[in-house]
Amino acid sequence: EAQVTQNPRYLITVTGKKLTVTCSQNMNHEYMSWYRQDPGLGLRQIYYSMNVEVTDKGDVPEGYKVSRKEKRNFPLILESPSPNQTSLYFCASSQQGPTEAFFGQGTRLTVV
Amino acid sequence: ILNVEQSPQSLHVQEGDSTNFTCSFPSSNFYALHWYRWETAKSPEALFVMTLNGDEKKKGRISATLNTKEGYSYLYIKGSQPEDSATYLCAYNFNKFYFGSGTKLNVKP
């Protein structure tokens, strides 16, 4: 089954404790991206990657890192999480070009 | 940061009503406009990807039109059903993706 898999689905952590949210897709998509969703603000792009070893900042990259060592995986790293990073996070993938994006199930992160 | 605006923010209709929403985006350097349907506790799912001015797409009772010269797209739902209740997102795609904040539709039986 074609899918984008994020883990974990839910995470409560403390300020400053490094964490990684994994994202994996099995559709051989070149384009992958991370979003955060906050009430009233819609989805905002954090980082995106157009292919292996090619990553670029979205609109809200501060406090996040990503890597794209393999085509299928695009982890989101929070080196020192802060409470303002409490949010719902989505990973998505798509083919290059104007094609639909497939979203993961979401990760609800709470930083206390 | 590009501005993508959706209106209305929320909409309450009765079952059987037809409805429409608007997505406004920058009219210069257009590449693609996406529509997604997002049900509570689920992930957004693609409805349409539109690239050409004047494009019109249809999926069942849902259709969308695109005007790239003036920078807007309309999403129409004919004969709304309770299962259409969801947030409808549009996204302007120009390398990055710029999402609007969505229109939340509630269809009452």
PDB file of C-alpha atoms in Angstrom:
ATOM      1  CA  GLU A   1       0.000   0.000   0.000  1.00  0.00           C
ATOM      2  CA  ALA A   2       1.317   3.433  -0.988  1.00  0.00           C
ATOM      3  CA  GLN A   3       1.837   5.470   2.136  1.00  0.00           C
ATOM      4  CA  VAL A   4       3.762   8.025   4.126  1.00  0.00           C
ATOM      5  CA  THR A   5       4.577   6.827   7.630  1.00  0.00           C
ATOM      6  CA  GLN A   6       5.429   9.137  10.498  1.00  0.00           C
ATOM      7  CA  ASN A   7       6.579   8.152  13.947  1.00  0.00           C
ATOM      8  CA  PRO A   8       5.771   8.743  16.672  1.00  0.00           C
ATOM      9  CA  ARG A   9       2.114   9.772  16.414  1.00  0.00           C
ATOM     10  CA  TYR A  10       2.140  11.447  19.813  1.00  0.00           C
ATOM     11  CA  LEU A  11       5.050  12.774  21.833  1.00  0.00           C
ATOM     12  CA  ILE A  12       5.328  14.727  25.044  1.00  0.00           C
ATOM     13  CA  THR A  13       8.827  15.930  25.832  1.00  0.00           C
ATOM     14  CA  VAL A  14      10.656  18.485  27.930  1.00  0.00           C
ATOM     15  CA  THR A  15      12.337  21.672  26.834  1.00  0.00           C
ATOM     16  CA  GLY A  16      15.829  21.119  25.483  1.00  0.00           C
ATOM     17  CA  LYS A  17      15.690  17.372  25.005  1.00  0.00           C
ATOM     18  CA  LYS A  18      16.648  16.538  21.434  1.00  0.00           C
ATOM     19  CA  LEU A  19      14.104  14.569  19.449  1.00  0.00           C
ATOM     20  CA  THR A  20      13.613  13.178  15.968  1.00  0.00           C
ATOM     21  CA  VAL A  21      10.353  12.572  14.138  1.00  0.00           C
ATOM     22  CA  THR A  22      10.782  10.053  11.367  1.00  0.00           C
ATOM     23  CA  CYS A  23       9.071  10.097   7.990  1.00  0.00           C
ATOM     24  CA  SER A  24       9.244   7.367   5.395  1.00  0.00           C
ATOM     25  CA  GLN A  25       7.494   6.965   2.026  1.00  0.00           C
ATOM     26  CA  ASN A  26       7.303   3.918  -0.236  1.00  0.00           C
ATOM     27  CA  MET A  27       6.268   5.636  -3.476  1.00  0.00           C
ATOM     28  CA  ASN A  28       9.743   6.575  -4.756  1.00  0.00           C
ATOM     29  CA  HIS A  29       8.793  10.256  -4.554  1.00  0.00           C
ATOM     30  CA  GLU A  30      11.497  12.863  -5.093  1.00  0.00           C
ATOM     31  CA  TYR A  31       9.816  15.694  -3.191  1.00  0.00           C
ATOM     32  CA  MET A  32       9.315  15.505   0.576  1.00  0.00           C
ATOM     33  CA  SER A  33       8.397  18.186   3.049  1.00  0.00           C
ATOM     34  CA  TRP A  34       7.501  18.923   6.641  1.00  0.00           C
ATOM     35  CA  TYR A  35       4.670  21.137   7.870  1.00  0.00           C
ATOM     36  CA  ARG A  36       3.381  22.325  11.170  1.00  0.00           C
ATOM     37  CA  GLN A  37      -0.258  23.112  11.791  1.00  0.00           C
ATOM     38  CA  ASP A  38      -1.313  25.604  14.415  1.00  0.00           C
ATOM     39  CA  PRO A  39      -4.848  26.831  15.096  1.00  0.00           C
ATOM     40  CA  GLY A  40      -5.884  29.616  12.751  1.00  0.00           C
ATOM     41  CA  LEU A  41      -2.635  29.455  10.790  1.00  0.00           C
ATOM     42  CA  GLY A  42      -3.141  26.534   8.444  1.00  0.00           C
ATOM     43  CA  LEU A  43      -0.232  24.390   7.333  1.00  0.00           C
ATOM     44  CA  ARG A  44       3.150  26.108   7.263  1.00  0.00           C
ATOM     45  CA  GLN A  45       6.086  24.524   5.492  1.00  0.00           C
ATOM     46  CA  ILE A  46       9.164  23.972   7.669  1.00  0.00           C
ATOM     47  CA  TYR A  47      11.626  22.354   5.268  1.00  0.00           C
ATOM     48  CA  TYR A  48      11.420  20.610   1.940  1.00  0.00           C
ATOM     49  CA  SER A  49      13.642  18.369  -0.134  1.00  0.00           C
ATOM     50  CA  MET A  50      13.583  18.023  -3.897  1.00  0.00           C
ATOM     51  CA  ASN A  51      15.790  14.948  -3.902  1.00  0.00           C
ATOM     52  CA  VAL A  52      18.490  13.102  -1.980  1.00  0.00           C
ATOM     53  CA  GLU A  53      20.972  15.492  -0.346  1.00  0.00           C
ATOM     54  CA  VAL A  54      18.934  18.507  -1.510  1.00  0.00           C
ATOM     55  CA  THR A  55      17.058  20.333   1.225  1.00  0.00           C
ATOM     56  CA  ASP A  56      15.788  23.880   1.553  1.00  0.00           C
ATOM     57  CA  LYS A  57      14.051  26.072   4.087  1.00  0.00           C
ATOM     58  CA  GLY A  58      10.331  26.593   4.069  1.00  0.00           C
ATOM     59  CA  ASP A  59       8.602  29.471   5.802  1.00  0.00           C
ATOM     60  CA  VAL A  60       9.258  28.484   9.422  1.00  0.00           C
ATOM     61  CA  PRO A  61      12.612  26.631   9.594  1.00  0.00           C
ATOM     62  CA  GLU A  62      13.933  28.142  12.845  1.00  0.00           C
ATOM     63  CA  GLY A  63      14.599  25.490  15.492  1.00  0.00           C
ATOM     64  CA  TYR A  64      14.411  22.565  13.063  1.00  0.00           C
ATOM     65  CA  LYS A  65      16.847  20.488  11.056  1.00  0.00           C
ATOM     66  CA  VAL A  66      16.287  17.886   8.383  1.00  0.00           C
ATOM     67  CA  SER A  67      18.353  15.445   6.377  1.00  0.00           C
ATOM     68  CA  ARG A  68      17.735  13.475   3.195  1.00  0.00           C
ATOM     69  CA  LYS A  69      20.347  10.746   2.979  1.00  0.00           C
ATOM     70  CA  GLU A  70      17.991   8.302   1.287  1.00  0.00           C
ATOM     71  CA  LYS A  71      15.106   8.941  -1.043  1.00  0.00           C
ATOM     72  CA  ARG A  72      12.504   7.288   1.172  1.00  0.00           C
ATOM     73  CA  ASN A  73      13.367   8.962   4.512  1.00  0.00           C
ATOM     74  CA  PHE A  74      13.124  12.571   5.625  1.00  0.00           C
ATOM     75  CA  PRO A  75      13.514  12.917   9.409  1.00  0.00           C
ATOM     76  CA  LEU A  76      12.707  16.135  11.257  1.00  0.00           C
ATOM     77  CA  ILE A  77      15.121  16.946  14.065  1.00  0.00           C
ATOM     78  CA  LEU A  78      14.497  19.319  16.955  1.00  0.00           C
ATOM     79  CA  GLU A  79      17.900  19.837  18.570  1.00  0.00           C
ATOM     80  CA  SER A  80      16.576  21.805  21.541  1.00  0.00           C
ATOM     81  CA  PRO A  81      12.774  21.813  21.557  1.00  0.00           C
ATOM     82  CA  SER A  82      10.940  24.726  23.098  1.00  0.00           C
ATOM     83  CA  PRO A  83       7.270  25.116  24.109  1.00  0.00           C
ATOM     84  CA  ASN A  84       6.549  27.223  20.996  1.00  0.00           C
ATOM     85  CA  GLN A  85       7.252  24.114  18.934  1.00  0.00           C
ATOM     86  CA  THR A  86       4.212  22.414  20.427  1.00  0.00           C
ATOM     87  CA  SER A  87       2.171  21.696  17.323  1.00  0.00           C
ATOM     88  CA  LEU A  88       0.762  19.100  14.948  1.00  0.00           C
ATOM     89  CA  TYR A  89       3.371  18.066  12.396  1.00  0.00           C
ATOM     90  CA  PHE A  90       2.801  16.509   8.986  1.00  0.00           C
ATOM     91  CA  CYS A  91       5.233  14.972   6.565  1.00  0.00           C
ATOM     92  CA  ALA A  92       4.263  14.806   2.889  1.00  0.00           C
ATOM     93  CA  SER A  93       5.727  13.448  -0.314  1.00  0.00           C
ATOM     94  CA  SER A  94       5.029  13.840  -4.019  1.00  0.00           C
ATOM     95  CA  GLN A  95       6.526  13.331  -7.429  1.00  0.00           C
ATOM     96  CA  GLN A  96       8.400  16.275  -8.899  1.00  0.00           C
ATOM     97  CA  GLY A  97       6.156  18.640 -10.764  1.00  0.00           C
ATOM     98  CA  PRO A  98       2.563  19.679 -10.124  1.00  0.00           C
ATOM     99  CA  THR A  99       1.300  16.442  -8.617  1.00  0.00           C
ATOM    100  CA  GLU A 100      -0.701  15.722  -5.500  1.00  0.00           C
ATOM    101  CA  ALA A 101       1.033  15.420  -2.160  1.00  0.00           C
ATOM    102  CA  PHE A 102       0.508  12.417   0.095  1.00  0.00           C
ATOM    103  CA  PHE A 103       0.477  13.174   3.797  1.00  0.00           C
ATOM    104  CA  GLY A 104       1.532  11.109   6.768  1.00  0.00           C
ATOM    105  CA  GLN A 105      -0.798  10.535   9.720  1.00  0.00           C
ATOM    106  CA  GLY A 106       0.567  13.460  11.698  1.00  0.00           C
ATOM    107  CA  THR A 107       2.612  13.758  14.885  1.00  0.00           C
ATOM    108  CA  ARG A 108       1.206  15.691  17.797  1.00  0.00           C
ATOM    109  CA  LEU A 109       4.140  17.113  19.740  1.00  0.00           C
ATOM    110  CA  THR A 110       3.883  18.753  23.135  1.00  0.00           C
ATOM    111  CA  VAL A 111       6.948  20.432  24.629  1.00  0.00           C
ATOM    112  CA  VAL A 112       6.640  21.266  28.319  1.00  0.00           C
TER     113      VAL A 112
ATOM    114  CA  ILE B   1       6.139  34.749   2.370  1.00  0.00           C
ATOM    115  CA  LEU B   2       3.351  34.508  -0.200  1.00  0.00           C
ATOM    116  CA  ASN B   3      -0.188  35.219   0.893  1.00  0.00           C
ATOM    117  CA  VAL B   4      -2.826  32.586   0.177  1.00  0.00           C
ATOM    118  CA  GLU B   5      -6.243  33.472   1.491  1.00  0.00           C
ATOM    119  CA  GLN B   6      -9.328  31.339   1.790  1.00  0.00           C
ATOM    120  CA  SER B   7     -12.861  32.473   2.455  1.00  0.00           C
ATOM    121  CA  PRO B   8     -15.035  31.989   4.270  1.00  0.00           C
ATOM    122  CA  GLN B   9     -13.204  30.650   7.333  1.00  0.00           C
ATOM    123  CA  SER B  10     -16.170  28.471   8.217  1.00  0.00           C
ATOM    124  CA  LEU B  11     -19.489  27.555   6.717  1.00  0.00           C
ATOM    125  CA  HIS B  12     -22.571  25.821   8.097  1.00  0.00           C
ATOM    126  CA  VAL B  13     -25.037  24.443   5.550  1.00  0.00           C
ATOM    127  CA  GLN B  14     -27.963  22.070   5.492  1.00  0.00           C
ATOM    128  CA  GLU B  15     -27.798  18.703   3.801  1.00  0.00           C
ATOM    129  CA  GLY B  16     -28.657  19.166   0.145  1.00  0.00           C
ATOM    130  CA  ASP B  17     -27.406  22.751  -0.093  1.00  0.00           C
ATOM    131  CA  SER B  18     -24.811  23.594  -2.696  1.00  0.00           C
ATOM    132  CA  THR B  19     -21.888  25.692  -1.559  1.00  0.00           C
ATOM    133  CA  ASN B  20     -18.632  27.197  -2.738  1.00  0.00           C
ATOM    134  CA  PHE B  21     -15.398  28.544  -1.287  1.00  0.00           C
ATOM    135  CA  THR B  22     -12.701  30.837  -2.594  1.00  0.00           C
ATOM    136  CA  CYS B  23      -8.933  30.622  -2.633  1.00  0.00           C
ATOM    137  CA  SER B  24      -6.919  33.725  -3.570  1.00  0.00           C
ATOM    138  CA  PHE B  25      -3.241  33.573  -4.477  1.00  0.00           C
ATOM    139  CA  PRO B  26      -0.573  35.702  -6.191  1.00  0.00           C
ATOM    140  CA  SER B  27      -1.299  35.919  -9.905  1.00  0.00           C
ATOM    141  CA  SER B  28       2.329  36.295 -10.972  1.00  0.00           C
ATOM    142  CA  ASN B  29       4.664  33.314 -11.543  1.00  0.00           C
ATOM    143  CA  PHE B  30       1.926  30.738 -11.298  1.00  0.00           C
ATOM    144  CA  TYR B  31       2.868  27.051 -11.224  1.00  0.00           C
ATOM    145  CA  ALA B  32       0.093  24.999  -9.619  1.00  0.00           C
ATOM    146  CA  LEU B  33      -2.850  25.255  -7.264  1.00  0.00           C
ATOM    147  CA  HIS B  34      -3.862  22.320  -5.077  1.00  0.00           C
ATOM    148  CA  TRP B  35      -7.089  21.569  -3.191  1.00  0.00           C
ATOM    149  CA  TYR B  36      -7.095  19.194  -0.235  1.00  0.00           C
ATOM    150  CA  ARG B  37      -9.834  17.796   1.962  1.00  0.00           C
ATOM    151  CA  TRP B  38      -8.946  17.407   5.625  1.00  0.00           C
ATOM    152  CA  GLU B  39     -11.213  15.490   7.968  1.00  0.00           C
ATOM    153  CA  THR B  40     -10.782  15.784  11.713  1.00  0.00           C
ATOM    154  CA  ALA B  41      -8.192  13.352  13.123  1.00  0.00           C
ATOM    155  CA  LYS B  42      -7.086  12.341   9.628  1.00  0.00           C
ATOM    156  CA  SER B  43      -4.497  13.540   7.114  1.00  0.00           C
ATOM    157  CA  PRO B  44      -5.194  15.951   4.270  1.00  0.00           C
ATOM    158  CA  GLU B  45      -6.136  14.177   1.041  1.00  0.00           C
ATOM    159  CA  ALA B  46      -5.748  15.627  -2.414  1.00  0.00           C
ATOM    160  CA  LEU B  47      -8.833  16.622  -4.374  1.00  0.00           C
ATOM    161  CA  PHE B  48      -7.380  18.470  -7.343  1.00  0.00           C
ATOM    162  CA  VAL B  49      -4.131  19.803  -8.747  1.00  0.00           C
ATOM    163  CA  MET B  50      -4.712  22.567 -11.278  1.00  0.00           C
ATOM    164  CA  THR B  51      -2.167  24.158 -13.549  1.00  0.00           C
ATOM    165  CA  LEU B  52      -3.877  25.864 -16.486  1.00  0.00           C
ATOM    166  CA  ASN B  53      -5.823  29.093 -16.528  1.00  0.00           C
ATOM    167  CA  GLY B  54      -9.482  28.290 -17.066  1.00  0.00           C
ATOM    168  CA  ASP B  55      -8.972  24.723 -15.846  1.00  0.00           C
ATOM    169  CA  GLU B  56     -12.049  23.046 -14.461  1.00  0.00           C
ATOM    170  CA  LYS B  57     -11.868  19.740 -12.596  1.00  0.00           C
ATOM    171  CA  LYS B  58     -14.584  17.516 -11.187  1.00  0.00           C
ATOM    172  CA  LYS B  59     -14.730  14.588  -8.800  1.00  0.00           C
ATOM    173  CA  GLY B  60     -18.263  13.408  -8.073  1.00  0.00           C
ATOM    174  CA  ARG B  61     -20.207  16.314  -6.552  1.00  0.00           C
ATOM    175  CA  ILE B  62     -17.076  18.434  -6.053  1.00  0.00           C
ATOM    176  CA  SER B  63     -15.612  20.645  -8.742  1.00  0.00           C
ATOM    177  CA  ALA B  64     -13.054  23.420  -8.945  1.00  0.00           C
ATOM    178  CA  THR B  65     -12.190  26.225 -11.320  1.00  0.00           C
ATOM    179  CA  LEU B  66      -9.001  28.201 -11.749  1.00  0.00           C
ATOM    180  CA  ASN B  67      -8.283  31.759 -12.842  1.00  0.00           C
ATOM    181  CA  THR B  68      -4.526  32.340 -12.811  1.00  0.00           C
ATOM    182  CA  LYS B  69      -4.724  35.815 -14.359  1.00  0.00           C
ATOM    183  CA  GLU B  70      -6.712  37.218 -11.456  1.00  0.00           C
ATOM    184  CA  GLY B  71      -5.372  34.795  -8.855  1.00  0.00           C
ATOM    185  CA  TYR B  72      -8.340  32.836  -7.578  1.00  0.00           C
ATOM    186  CA  SER B  73      -9.835  29.368  -7.532  1.00  0.00           C
ATOM    187  CA  TYR B  74     -13.334  28.290  -6.540  1.00  0.00           C
ATOM    188  CA  LEU B  75     -14.295  24.955  -5.035  1.00  0.00           C
ATOM    189  CA  TYR B  76     -17.937  23.931  -5.449  1.00  0.00           C
ATOM    190  CA  ILE B  77     -19.854  21.207  -3.654  1.00  0.00           C
ATOM    191  CA  LYS B  78     -23.195  20.308  -5.146  1.00  0.00           C
ATOM    192  CA  GLY B  79     -25.869  18.861  -2.854  1.00  0.00           C
ATOM    193  CA  SER B  80     -23.735  18.803   0.319  1.00  0.00           C
ATOM    194  CA  GLN B  81     -23.872  15.675   2.464  1.00  0.00           C
ATOM    195  CA  PRO B  82     -22.878  15.283   6.138  1.00  0.00           C
ATOM    196  CA  GLU B  83     -19.843  13.267   5.021  1.00  0.00           C
ATOM    197  CA  ASP B  84     -18.594  16.379   3.191  1.00  0.00           C
ATOM    198  CA  SER B  85     -17.979  17.998   6.577  1.00  0.00           C
ATOM    199  CA  ALA B  86     -14.246  18.726   6.660  1.00  0.00           C
ATOM    200  CA  THR B  87     -11.727  21.528   6.281  1.00  0.00           C
ATOM    201  CA  TYR B  88     -10.917  22.332   2.669  1.00  0.00           C
ATOM    202  CA  LEU B  89      -7.393  23.607   2.083  1.00  0.00           C
ATOM    203  CA  CYS B  90      -5.915  25.208  -0.970  1.00  0.00           C
ATOM    204  CA  ALA B  91      -2.181  25.404  -1.572  1.00  0.00           C
ATOM    205  CA  TYR B  92      -0.241  27.575  -3.991  1.00  0.00           C
ATOM    206  CA  ASN B  93       2.693  25.569  -5.280  1.00  0.00           C
ATOM    207  CA  PHE B  94       5.740  27.430  -6.510  1.00  0.00           C
ATOM    208  CA  ASN B  95       8.695  25.278  -5.475  1.00  0.00           C
ATOM    209  CA  LYS B  96       7.507  25.601  -1.931  1.00  0.00           C
ATOM    210  CA  PHE B  97       3.926  25.067  -0.870  1.00  0.00           C
ATOM    211  CA  TYR B  98       1.907  27.913   0.594  1.00  0.00           C
ATOM    212  CA  PHE B  99      -1.299  26.770   2.245  1.00  0.00           C
ATOM    213  CA  GLY B 100      -4.312  28.864   3.064  1.00  0.00           C
ATOM    214  CA  SER B 101      -5.810  28.519   6.525  1.00  0.00           C
ATOM    215  CA  GLY B 102      -8.746  26.538   5.157  1.00  0.00           C
ATOM    216  CA  THR B 103     -12.525  26.689   5.028  1.00  0.00           C
ATOM    217  CA  LYS B 104     -14.205  24.535   7.647  1.00  0.00           C
ATOM    218  CA  LEU B 105     -17.465  23.115   6.303  1.00  0.00           C
ATOM    219  CA  ASN B 106     -20.148  21.672   8.561  1.00  0.00           C
ATOM    220  CA  VAL B 107     -23.084  19.997   6.840  1.00  0.00           C
ATOM    221  CA  LYS B 108     -26.094  19.420   9.091  1.00  0.00           C
ATOM    222  CA  PRO B 109     -28.392  16.463   8.371  1.00  0.00           C
TER     223      PRO B 109
END
